[in-house]
GROMACS .gro file of C-alpha atoms in nm:
model
  263
    1MET     CA    1   0.000   0.000   0.000
    2HIS     CA    2   0.112   0.357  -0.053
    3ILE     CA    3   0.006   0.719  -0.074
    4PHE     CA    4   0.172   1.017  -0.235
    5TYR     CA    5   0.279   1.299  -0.007
    6ASN     CA    6   0.424   1.608  -0.179
    7ASN     CA    7   0.467   1.396  -0.494
    8SER     CA    8   0.671   1.134  -0.306
    9LYS     CA    9   0.554   0.776  -0.248
   10VAL     CA   10   0.511   0.676   0.115
   11ALA     CA   11   0.480   0.298   0.147
   12TYR     CA   12   0.310   0.121   0.435
   13GLN     CA   13   0.143  -0.203   0.537
   14LYS     CA   14  -0.183  -0.237   0.727
   15VAL     CA   15  -0.306  -0.567   0.867
   16GLY     CA   16  -0.544  -0.685   1.137
   17GLN     CA   17  -0.848  -0.539   1.307
   18GLY     CA   18  -0.906  -0.348   1.627
   19GLN     CA   19  -0.712  -0.075   1.802
   20ILE     CA   20  -0.446   0.080   1.579
   21LEU     CA   21  -0.077   0.040   1.656
   22VAL     CA   22   0.171   0.230   1.439
   23PHE     CA   23   0.533   0.113   1.425
   24LEU     CA   24   0.817   0.328   1.288
   25HIS     CA   25   1.158   0.179   1.212
   26GLY     CA   26   1.499   0.325   1.283
   27PHE     CA   27   1.802   0.442   1.086
   28CYS     CA   28   1.915   0.210   0.803
   29GLU     CA   29   1.608  -0.007   0.858
   30ASP     CA   30   1.265  -0.043   0.700
   31SER     CA   31   0.922  -0.160   0.809
   32THR     CA   32   1.013  -0.529   0.766
   33MET     CA   33   1.204  -0.510   1.095
   34TRP     CA   34   0.867  -0.556   1.269
   35ALA     CA   35   0.787  -0.872   1.070
   36ASP     CA   36   0.800  -1.105   1.372
   37PHE     CA   37   0.568  -0.883   1.576
   38VAL     CA   38   0.301  -0.821   1.313
   39PRO     CA   39   0.146  -1.171   1.282
   40LEU     CA   40   0.101  -1.199   1.658
   41LEU     CA   41  -0.023  -0.847   1.725
   42SER     CA   42  -0.254  -0.836   1.422
   43LYS     CA   43  -0.467  -1.114   1.574
   44LYS     CA   44  -0.606  -0.853   1.811
   45TYR     CA   45  -0.502  -0.513   1.674
   46THR     CA   46  -0.466  -0.322   1.349
   47ILE     CA   47  -0.094  -0.291   1.278
   48LEU     CA   48   0.037  -0.010   1.058
   49THR     CA   49   0.406  -0.023   0.964
   50ILE     CA   50   0.547   0.260   0.755
   51ASP     CA   51   0.865   0.294   0.548
   52LEU     CA   52   1.027   0.625   0.638
   53SER     CA   53   1.178   0.859   0.381
   54GLY     CA   54   1.402   0.678   0.130
   55PHE     CA   55   1.388   0.339   0.304
   56GLY     CA   56   1.197   0.028   0.203
   57ASP     CA   57   0.956   0.114  -0.076
   58SER     CA   58   0.920   0.483   0.015
   59ASP     CA   59   1.068   0.761  -0.197
   60LEU     CA   60   1.318   1.004  -0.050
   61LEU     CA   61   1.120   1.311   0.054
   62LYS     CA   62   1.219   1.644  -0.095
   63ASN     CA   63   1.220   1.794   0.255
   64LYS     CA   64   1.454   1.560   0.437
   65GLY     CA   65   1.412   1.657   0.803
   66ILE     CA   66   1.268   1.457   1.092
   67ALA     CA   67   0.963   1.687   1.101
   68ALA     CA   68   0.898   1.615   0.732
   69MET     CA   69   0.908   1.241   0.803
   70ALA     CA   70   0.648   1.300   1.075
   71ASP     CA   71   0.432   1.490   0.826
   72ALA     CA   72   0.452   1.193   0.587
   73VAL     CA   73   0.341   0.958   0.866
   74LEU     CA   74   0.052   1.193   0.947
   75ALA     CA   75  -0.043   1.192   0.579
   76VAL     CA   76  -0.074   0.811   0.595
   77LEU     CA   77  -0.285   0.832   0.912
   78ASP     CA   78  -0.509   1.092   0.749
   79ALA     CA   79  -0.544   0.884   0.433
   80GLU     CA   80  -0.647   0.585   0.646
   81LYS     CA   81  -0.883   0.810   0.848
   82ILE     CA   82  -0.702   0.722   1.172
   83SER     CA   83  -0.789   0.966   1.449
   84SER     CA   84  -0.625   0.781   1.739
   85CYS     CA   85  -0.343   0.529   1.775
   86ILE     CA   86  -0.061   0.398   1.988
   87LEU     CA   87   0.267   0.496   1.824
   88ILE     CA   88   0.594   0.309   1.879
   89GLY     CA   89   0.921   0.423   1.723
   90HIS     CA   90   1.258   0.253   1.725
   91SER     CA   91   1.566   0.478   1.745
   92MET     CA   92   1.527   0.730   1.458
   93GLY     CA   93   1.163   0.621   1.443
   94GLY     CA   94   1.137   0.748   1.800
   95TYR     CA   95   1.263   1.089   1.686
   96VAL     CA   96   0.994   1.091   1.417
   97SER     CA   97   0.733   0.981   1.673
   98LEU     CA   98   0.826   1.272   1.899
   99ALA     CA   99   0.799   1.515   1.607
  100LEU     CA  100   0.452   1.376   1.534
  101ALA     CA  101   0.360   1.407   1.902
  102GLU     CA  102   0.464   1.771   1.888
  103LYS     CA  103   0.247   1.835   1.584
  104ARG     CA  104  -0.064   1.639   1.682
  105PRO     CA  105  -0.052   1.506   2.038
  106GLU     CA  106  -0.429   1.461   2.058
  107ILE     CA  107  -0.425   1.153   1.834
  108LEU     CA  108  -0.191   0.957   2.060
  109LEU     CA  109  -0.329   0.706   2.309
  110GLY     CA  110   0.029   0.608   2.394
  111LEU     CA  111   0.384   0.678   2.276
  112GLY     CA  112   0.658   0.417   2.282
  113LEU     CA  113   1.028   0.504   2.259
  114PHE     CA  114   1.205   0.179   2.170
  115HIS     CA  115   1.578   0.247   2.222
  116SER     CA  116   1.527   0.618   2.159
  117HIS     CA  117   1.520   0.957   2.338
  118PRO     CA  118   1.405   1.319   2.284
  119TYR     CA  119   1.739   1.504   2.302
  120LYS     CA  120   1.959   1.660   2.037
  121ASP     CA  121   2.281   1.487   1.942
  122SER     CA  122   2.592   1.559   2.145
  123GLN     CA  123   2.881   1.715   1.954
  124ALA     CA  124   3.061   1.380   1.963
  125LYS     CA  125   2.756   1.213   1.806
  126ILE     CA  126   2.732   1.484   1.540
  127ASP     CA  127   3.100   1.442   1.456
  128ASN     CA  128   3.050   1.066   1.425
  129ARG     CA  129   2.750   1.113   1.195
  130LEU     CA  130   2.952   1.354   0.977
  131LYS     CA  131   3.230   1.095   0.951
  132THR     CA  132   2.970   0.838   0.846
  133ILE     CA  133   2.835   1.073   0.580
  134GLY     CA  134   3.185   1.137   0.444
  135PHE     CA  135   3.265   0.765   0.440
  136ILE     CA  136   2.946   0.676   0.254
  137GLU     CA  137   2.997   0.958   0.004
  138ARG     CA  138   3.342   0.816  -0.075
  139HIS     CA  139   3.278   0.442  -0.054
  140GLY     CA  140   2.902   0.379  -0.069
  141ILE     CA  141   2.677   0.201   0.180
  142ALA     CA  142   2.806  -0.157   0.149
  143PRO     CA  143   3.145  -0.107   0.324
  144PHE     CA  144   2.966   0.082   0.603
  145ALA     CA  145   2.695  -0.178   0.665
  146GLY     CA  146   2.904  -0.443   0.841
  147HIS     CA  147   3.050  -0.219   1.110
  148PHE     CA  148   2.721  -0.038   1.159
  149VAL     CA  149   2.507  -0.350   1.209
  150ARG     CA  150   2.754  -0.533   1.435
  151ASN     CA  151   2.776  -0.226   1.660
  152LEU     CA  152   2.399  -0.241   1.720
  153PHE     CA  153   2.436  -0.566   1.914
  154PRO     CA  154   2.646  -0.689   2.208
  155LEU     CA  155   2.945  -0.892   2.091
  156THR     CA  156   2.803  -1.213   2.237
  157PHE     CA  157   2.485  -1.178   2.029
  158VAL     CA  158   2.691  -1.125   1.713
  159ASP     CA  159   2.904  -1.431   1.789
  160ASN     CA  160   2.601  -1.649   1.864
  161ASN     CA  161   2.384  -1.533   1.573
  162LYS     CA  162   2.625  -1.497   1.282
  163PRO     CA  163   2.387  -1.602   0.999
  164PHE     CA  164   2.117  -1.360   1.121
  165VAL     CA  165   2.366  -1.074   1.161
  166GLU     CA  166   2.514  -1.137   0.815
  167GLU     CA  167   2.164  -1.137   0.667
  168LEU     CA  168   2.092  -0.804   0.838
  169ILE     CA  169   2.422  -0.662   0.709
  170HIS     CA  170   2.326  -0.763   0.356
  171LYS     CA  171   1.984  -0.601   0.390
  172THR     CA  172   2.139  -0.282   0.528
  173SER     CA  173   2.381  -0.270   0.235
  174THR     CA  174   2.088  -0.255  -0.009
  175HIS     CA  175   1.962   0.080   0.122
  176HIS     CA  176   2.031   0.375  -0.106
  177SER     CA  177   2.324   0.593  -0.002
  178ASP     CA  178   2.119   0.909  -0.058
  179ALA     CA  179   1.858   0.793   0.194
  180VAL     CA  180   2.121   0.707   0.455
  181ILE     CA  181   2.297   1.041   0.411
  182ALA     CA  182   1.969   1.234   0.423
  183ALA     CA  183   1.861   1.054   0.740
  184SER     CA  184   2.199   1.126   0.899
  185TYR     CA  185   2.164   1.499   0.832
  186ALA     CA  186   1.802   1.487   0.954
  187MET     CA  187   1.916   1.343   1.288
  188ILE     CA  188   2.198   1.597   1.320
  189GLU     CA  189   1.959   1.886   1.260
  190ARG     CA  190   1.662   1.763   1.464
  191ASP     CA  191   1.516   1.973   1.744
  192ASP     CA  192   1.529   1.887   2.112
  193ARG     CA  193   1.185   1.753   2.203
  194ALA     CA  194   1.219   1.692   2.575
  195GLU     CA  195   0.936   1.939   2.629
  196VAL     CA  196   0.710   1.727   2.410
  197LEU     CA  197   0.746   1.439   2.656
  198THR     CA  198   0.693   1.671   2.950
  199ASN     CA  199   0.365   1.802   2.807
  200LEU     CA  200   0.234   1.473   2.668
  201ALA     CA  201  -0.100   1.368   2.817
  202CYS     CA  202  -0.085   1.002   2.711
  203PRO     CA  203   0.137   0.733   2.869
  204THR     CA  204   0.495   0.694   2.746
  205LEU     CA  205   0.676   0.361   2.711
  206PHE     CA  206   1.054   0.344   2.743
  207ILE     CA  207   1.239   0.030   2.632
  208ILE     CA  208   1.609   0.064   2.713
  209GLY     CA  209   1.898  -0.174   2.646
  210SER     CA  210   2.163  -0.182   2.920
  211LEU     CA  211   2.432  -0.249   2.656
  212ASP     CA  212   2.302  -0.007   2.392
  213ASN     CA  213   2.597   0.143   2.201
  214ALA     CA  214   2.377   0.374   1.991
  215ILE     CA  215   2.188   0.552   2.272
  216SER     CA  216   2.390   0.689   2.563
  217THR     CA  217   2.302   0.578   2.914
  218GLU     CA  218   2.285   0.946   3.010
  219HIS     CA  219   2.011   1.017   2.753
  220SER     CA  220   1.827   0.693   2.828
  221LEU     CA  221   1.802   0.766   3.199
  222LYS     CA  222   1.763   1.145   3.183
  223GLN     CA  223   1.437   1.120   2.987
  224LEU     CA  224   1.261   0.894   3.236
  225SER     CA  225   1.148   1.176   3.465
  226LEU     CA  226   0.994   1.384   3.184
  227PRO     CA  227   0.649   1.226   3.122
  228ASN     CA  228   0.358   1.245   3.362
  229ILE     CA  229   0.277   0.878   3.301
  230ALA     CA  230   0.552   0.633   3.210
  231SER     CA  231   0.621   0.262   3.179
  232VAL     CA  232   0.995   0.195   3.203
  233HIS     CA  233   1.174  -0.126   3.104
  234VAL     CA  234   1.552  -0.168   3.116
  235LEU     CA  235   1.660  -0.486   2.939
  236GLU     CA  236   1.974  -0.634   3.091
  237ASN     CA  237   2.249  -0.745   2.849
  238ILE     CA  238   2.052  -0.611   2.552
  239GLY     CA  239   2.188  -0.368   2.295
  240HIS     CA  240   2.003  -0.148   2.047
  241MET     CA  241   1.783  -0.411   1.882
  242GLY     CA  242   1.555  -0.553   2.150
  243MET     CA  243   1.299  -0.671   1.896
  244PHE     CA  244   1.564  -0.918   1.771
  245GLU     CA  245   1.766  -0.976   2.089
  246ALA     CA  246   1.468  -1.025   2.321
  247PRO     CA  247   1.163  -1.069   2.096
  248VAL     CA  248   0.940  -1.247   2.347
  249GLU     CA  249   1.012  -1.005   2.629
  250THR     CA  250   0.975  -0.690   2.419
  251LEU     CA  251   0.652  -0.814   2.263
  252GLU     CA  252   0.511  -0.881   2.609
  253ILE     CA  253   0.616  -0.531   2.715
  254ILE     CA  254   0.432  -0.379   2.418
  255VAL     CA  255   0.116  -0.582   2.486
  256ASP     CA  256   0.125  -0.479   2.852
  257PHE     CA  257   0.166  -0.115   2.745
  258ILE     CA  258  -0.139  -0.141   2.520
  259ASP     CA  259  -0.339  -0.271   2.814
  260PHE     CA  260  -0.196   0.008   3.030
  261CYS     CA  261  -0.305   0.271   2.775
  262ASN     CA  262  -0.655   0.122   2.773
  263SER     CA  263  -0.694   0.094   3.151
   0.00000   0.00000   0.00000
């Protein structure tokens, strides 16, 4: 399925019936990352997974910022006549979710930040993203993919799941360099949205990996006091990809959060 937003295709999948859950993927990912969750959740809920700008089957938006990605997600929700949902974003998808929450908080029954946070990048993070951009401009995405993917997981997971990790590296290497570079700049330039969490009326879910190399412990913990209503889960010995590292536990956390939002 797809719509056109500002003459760019925005691809998405919608399955199931019942309350609507929207899932947004992270950097160098696409909506297929939720593939193991969708069959189980769609037995009871309507699941909407969206390919963000330039990833999966979506075109690269002309306006390449995080706020523009949120506008594209809102365009899908409007096209599907969705007036309320629970929104869960992984990593960069969390940044997009916060931008959407800033624009239209009234549609959210719950907001989930899955290995994500509301703060701007530190200077060290910005410098690292700029190095990544320069590397990809010189060498393309394929040489970058291996280091990037392995760094998302604890070393023990990589060692114990080599075929899966290699498959993920291959998939990452198929993303277009322009999309990866645009997303990198979008994250560098994004606004601080801590105030969005502070003012949010709906419950907020935090899923945090104790061994997450992509999200600093400082940012993970600092955000916890911001919302009025929060459900906090710190996953021990888990990195940045809880949906793969601890699929049963993270799925249970999401189901419990849905119940919490409905209570």
